[in-house]
Amino acid sequence: MNIKVFFSSLLRKINLLQFSDTVRFYILKVKNDKSNRAFKKRNSSVLFPPDYLMYESFQLNYEKYYLGGRKTAEWLVEEVSKYVDLQEVNILDWGCGPARIIRHIPKLLENKNNGYYATDYNKKTIEWNQKNIPKVSFNLNTLDAKLPYEDNFFDFIYGISIFTHLSEKKHEEWFAELYRVLKPKGILLLTTQGENFISKLSLSEVEAFRGGSLVVRGNVTQGHRTYSAFQPKSYLENLFQPMEIVQHSEPQIQGNYIPQDIWIVRK
């Protein structure tokens, strides 16, 4: 176990991980203040969410939030267009956070007559989104797997690093709910913490992961950025059994950047 994993595990065990994560937020707020203010000045027409809402769901970096969000939106549209004609369709951002990705998609698919929807369990995030992000219908959900949409409603649903913060029970319940609201032949795209994250695991966690078990680090609020789940390939293949797996990729690690697995499944 590396030293970072050791201290993270210790803080989790003594119930101080979320507190230390809050301290980290304030350190990053000071550290990134100059570059964030400069980016905001150069992009004066862009509306940015409150700093903690940005940090809680991603990173406290205005450039990565906005330009990185747009790049991810472009990638999503390109990937899913291989399987779904993104015209006159309903699209859902599951676990949208402060609209880092969904804010860009209506512009990328302009004049396609689509319905854009997004849902999240953070009340403050949804309130900010509703006031500041046009062309998207935002919904406040809870951690319970209940969405206010009818059966077979969406043509495309995506969740970027959402299963990574849920328990095994919530994996099962939320997959069933996403399956319910997805149309036949609709596409579900999810990212997860797979084989690339082995170096982050303890010896006992590696053994469980290699055995095909979901590895969950809890002892913090479920759904929070510090609640972490790691998904072996075989575990997700079993979870996705009612659907067809049309793509699974494990992007290569690049320096300090560890990318998540990408799963694209069709109902």
XYZ file of C-alpha atoms in Angstrom:
267
model
C 0.000 0.000 0.000
C 1.468 3.390 -0.951
C 1.707 6.173 1.610
C -1.186 8.186 0.133
C -3.524 5.200 0.247
C -2.392 4.441 3.816
C -3.210 7.927 5.145
C -6.481 8.058 3.211
C -7.500 4.716 4.748
C -6.503 5.924 8.206
C -8.523 9.147 7.900
C -11.501 7.144 6.645
C -11.227 4.745 9.564
C -11.218 7.520 12.177
C -14.035 9.453 10.433
C -11.877 12.403 9.409
C -11.731 11.884 5.640
C -14.562 14.265 4.753
C -13.117 16.883 7.111
C -9.682 16.557 5.507
C -11.308 16.808 2.085
C -12.917 20.103 3.140
C -9.489 21.369 4.242
C -8.132 20.312 0.846
C -10.862 22.370 -0.827
C -9.735 25.550 0.937
C -6.091 24.862 0.107
C -6.967 24.444 -3.576
C -9.176 27.531 -3.464
C -6.142 29.625 -2.460
C -3.760 27.776 -4.770
C -5.975 28.111 -7.865
C -7.366 31.564 -7.132
C -5.064 33.488 -9.490
C -5.513 31.182 -12.486
C -9.260 30.854 -11.880
C -9.748 34.622 -11.714
C -7.689 35.045 -14.880
C -9.742 32.452 -16.763
C -12.978 33.998 -15.534
C -11.827 37.436 -16.712
C -10.992 36.064 -20.180
C -14.411 34.365 -20.315
C -16.624 37.017 -18.761
C -19.794 35.713 -20.407
C -19.474 32.268 -18.788
C -21.433 31.590 -15.610
C -19.500 29.514 -13.075
C -21.078 27.623 -10.165
C -19.999 28.325 -6.566
C -16.524 26.960 -5.918
C -17.481 24.139 -3.553
C -20.170 22.836 -5.890
C -17.537 22.660 -8.630
C -14.981 20.994 -6.356
C -17.421 18.488 -4.887
C -18.326 17.091 -8.293
C -15.059 17.567 -10.185
C -12.059 19.833 -9.560
C -11.675 23.434 -8.428
C -10.343 24.521 -11.804
C -12.441 26.890 -13.911
C -10.671 26.064 -17.170
C -11.037 22.307 -16.720
C -14.647 22.752 -15.610
C -15.638 24.754 -18.680
C -13.311 23.719 -21.510
C -12.877 20.202 -20.165
C -16.638 19.890 -19.808
C -17.102 20.970 -23.411
C -14.463 18.485 -24.589
C -16.201 15.675 -22.703
C -19.557 16.705 -24.185
C -18.041 16.611 -27.685
C -16.597 13.163 -26.990
C -19.946 11.877 -25.688
C -21.801 13.102 -28.760
C -19.212 11.546 -31.085
C -19.198 8.192 -29.297
C -22.940 7.791 -28.897
C -23.679 8.955 -32.444
C -22.212 5.612 -33.533
C -25.195 3.872 -31.933
C -28.020 6.442 -31.742
C -29.200 9.092 -34.187
C -29.138 12.080 -31.839
C -32.066 13.846 -33.468
C -35.511 14.094 -31.848
C -34.312 12.110 -28.848
C -34.415 12.483 -25.065
C -31.032 12.695 -23.316
C -30.373 12.325 -19.569
C -27.283 13.366 -17.599
C -27.498 11.111 -14.520
C -25.575 12.744 -11.662
C -25.087 16.008 -13.528
C -23.379 18.019 -10.782
C -23.177 21.751 -11.657
C -23.865 21.046 -15.364
C -20.217 20.674 -16.379
C -21.172 18.538 -19.387
C -24.897 18.966 -20.061
C -24.596 22.762 -20.415
C -22.702 22.217 -23.695
C -24.779 19.478 -25.333
C -27.786 21.547 -26.534
C -25.406 23.821 -28.446
C -23.526 20.861 -29.932
C -26.846 19.358 -31.098
C -28.495 22.624 -32.074
C -31.650 22.354 -34.193
C -31.992 18.618 -33.471
C -35.287 19.041 -31.570
C -34.096 17.006 -28.596
C -35.179 16.925 -24.975
C -32.376 17.592 -22.485
C -32.698 16.392 -18.886
C -30.365 16.205 -15.910
C -30.699 14.924 -12.373
C -28.622 15.094 -9.189
C -29.071 14.572 -5.439
C -27.419 17.864 -4.423
C -30.119 20.460 -3.792
C -27.821 23.491 -4.043
C -26.388 22.217 -7.313
C -29.814 21.708 -8.870
C -30.979 25.153 -7.693
C -27.931 26.785 -9.308
C -28.443 24.823 -12.522
C -32.121 25.749 -12.761
C -31.315 29.441 -12.407
C -28.338 29.551 -14.747
C -28.397 26.786 -17.379
C -30.974 27.135 -20.179
C -32.525 24.469 -22.409
C -32.158 21.707 -19.806
C -34.842 20.342 -17.464
C -33.211 19.707 -14.073
C -34.542 17.319 -11.440
C -33.606 16.918 -7.775
C -33.480 13.259 -6.803
C -32.310 11.476 -3.642
C -29.891 8.582 -3.284
C -32.906 6.298 -3.593
C -33.252 4.936 -7.110
C -36.407 6.799 -8.075
C -36.670 9.089 -11.091
C -39.783 11.061 -12.141
C -39.682 9.860 -15.746
C -41.983 7.361 -17.412
C -40.857 3.942 -18.605
C -38.876 3.808 -21.861
C -38.416 7.591 -22.001
C -34.742 8.172 -22.810
C -32.777 7.344 -25.950
C -29.427 8.096 -24.315
C -28.382 8.210 -20.658
C -24.875 8.900 -19.411
C -23.319 8.852 -15.953
C -19.730 10.057 -15.643
C -18.146 8.674 -12.461
C -21.450 8.135 -10.634
C -21.352 4.413 -9.848
C -17.914 5.199 -8.413
C -19.613 6.784 -5.369
C -22.328 4.208 -4.667
C -22.685 1.058 -2.568
C -23.292 -2.366 -4.083
C -26.981 -2.151 -3.187
C -27.257 1.194 -4.961
C -25.449 -0.208 -8.000
C -28.211 -2.779 -8.356
C -31.084 -0.422 -7.595
C -29.882 2.417 -9.823
C -29.085 0.121 -12.722
C -32.636 -1.227 -12.540
C -34.040 2.312 -12.497
C -31.903 3.472 -15.433
C -32.968 0.357 -17.320
C -36.609 1.205 -16.623
C -36.434 4.738 -18.064
C -34.280 3.783 -21.062
C -36.019 3.020 -24.354
C -35.556 -0.334 -26.092
C -32.344 -0.027 -28.171
C -31.441 3.032 -26.094
C -27.821 3.558 -25.034
C -26.410 3.824 -21.506
C -22.852 5.138 -21.137
C -21.088 4.873 -17.778
C -17.543 5.352 -16.503
C -16.160 3.267 -13.642
C -12.970 2.649 -11.675
C -11.608 -0.519 -13.205
C -8.261 -2.264 -13.673
C -6.364 1.035 -13.993
C -7.034 1.735 -10.313
C -5.343 -1.393 -8.945
C -2.436 0.735 -7.696
C -4.886 2.634 -5.478
C -6.035 -0.512 -3.664
C -4.726 -2.251 -0.550
C -3.619 -5.890 -0.743
C -6.939 -7.136 0.650
C -8.862 -4.885 -1.762
C -6.809 -6.172 -4.704
C -7.651 -9.753 -3.682
C -11.365 -8.939 -3.567
C -11.176 -7.041 -6.865
C -9.328 -9.905 -8.582
C -12.034 -12.224 -7.273
C -14.690 -10.206 -9.095
C -16.123 -8.407 -6.073
C -17.067 -4.756 -5.966
C -14.634 -2.909 -3.684
C -16.288 -0.137 -1.671
C -14.648 2.403 0.601
C -17.363 3.829 2.786
C -17.414 5.256 6.322
C -18.337 8.604 4.726
C -21.552 9.994 3.253
C -22.625 7.888 0.285
C -22.594 9.905 -2.921
C -19.884 12.238 -1.632
C -16.635 12.487 -3.593
C -14.786 10.645 -0.792
C -17.087 7.588 -1.012
C -15.363 5.364 -3.542
C -16.234 2.152 -5.380
C -14.026 0.106 -7.708
C -15.675 -2.140 -10.305
C -14.052 -5.308 -11.740
C -14.934 -6.136 -15.318
C -16.697 -9.372 -14.355
C -18.851 -7.602 -11.761
C -20.188 -5.136 -14.332
C -20.644 -7.811 -16.983
C -22.927 -9.574 -14.520
C -24.735 -6.342 -13.552
C -25.343 -5.470 -17.209
C -26.684 -8.928 -18.158
C -30.147 -7.650 -19.214
C -28.421 -5.424 -21.803
C -25.983 -5.815 -24.679
C -22.453 -4.583 -24.046
C -21.498 -2.815 -27.266
C -18.263 -1.263 -26.039
C -15.903 -1.582 -23.094
C -12.592 0.248 -23.114
C -9.776 0.775 -20.630
C -7.939 3.955 -21.693
C -4.206 3.951 -21.000
C -2.800 5.656 -17.914
C -1.040 8.886 -18.853
C 1.452 10.043 -16.228
C -0.463 10.904 -13.063
C -3.812 10.769 -14.864
C -5.700 7.518 -14.279
C -8.678 7.251 -16.658
C -11.827 5.362 -15.820
C -13.223 2.455 -17.810
C -15.872 3.323 -20.389
C -18.947 1.113 -20.733
C -21.531 1.518 -23.476
C -24.509 -0.836 -23.215
C -27.721 -1.101 -25.226
C -31.160 -2.095 -23.991
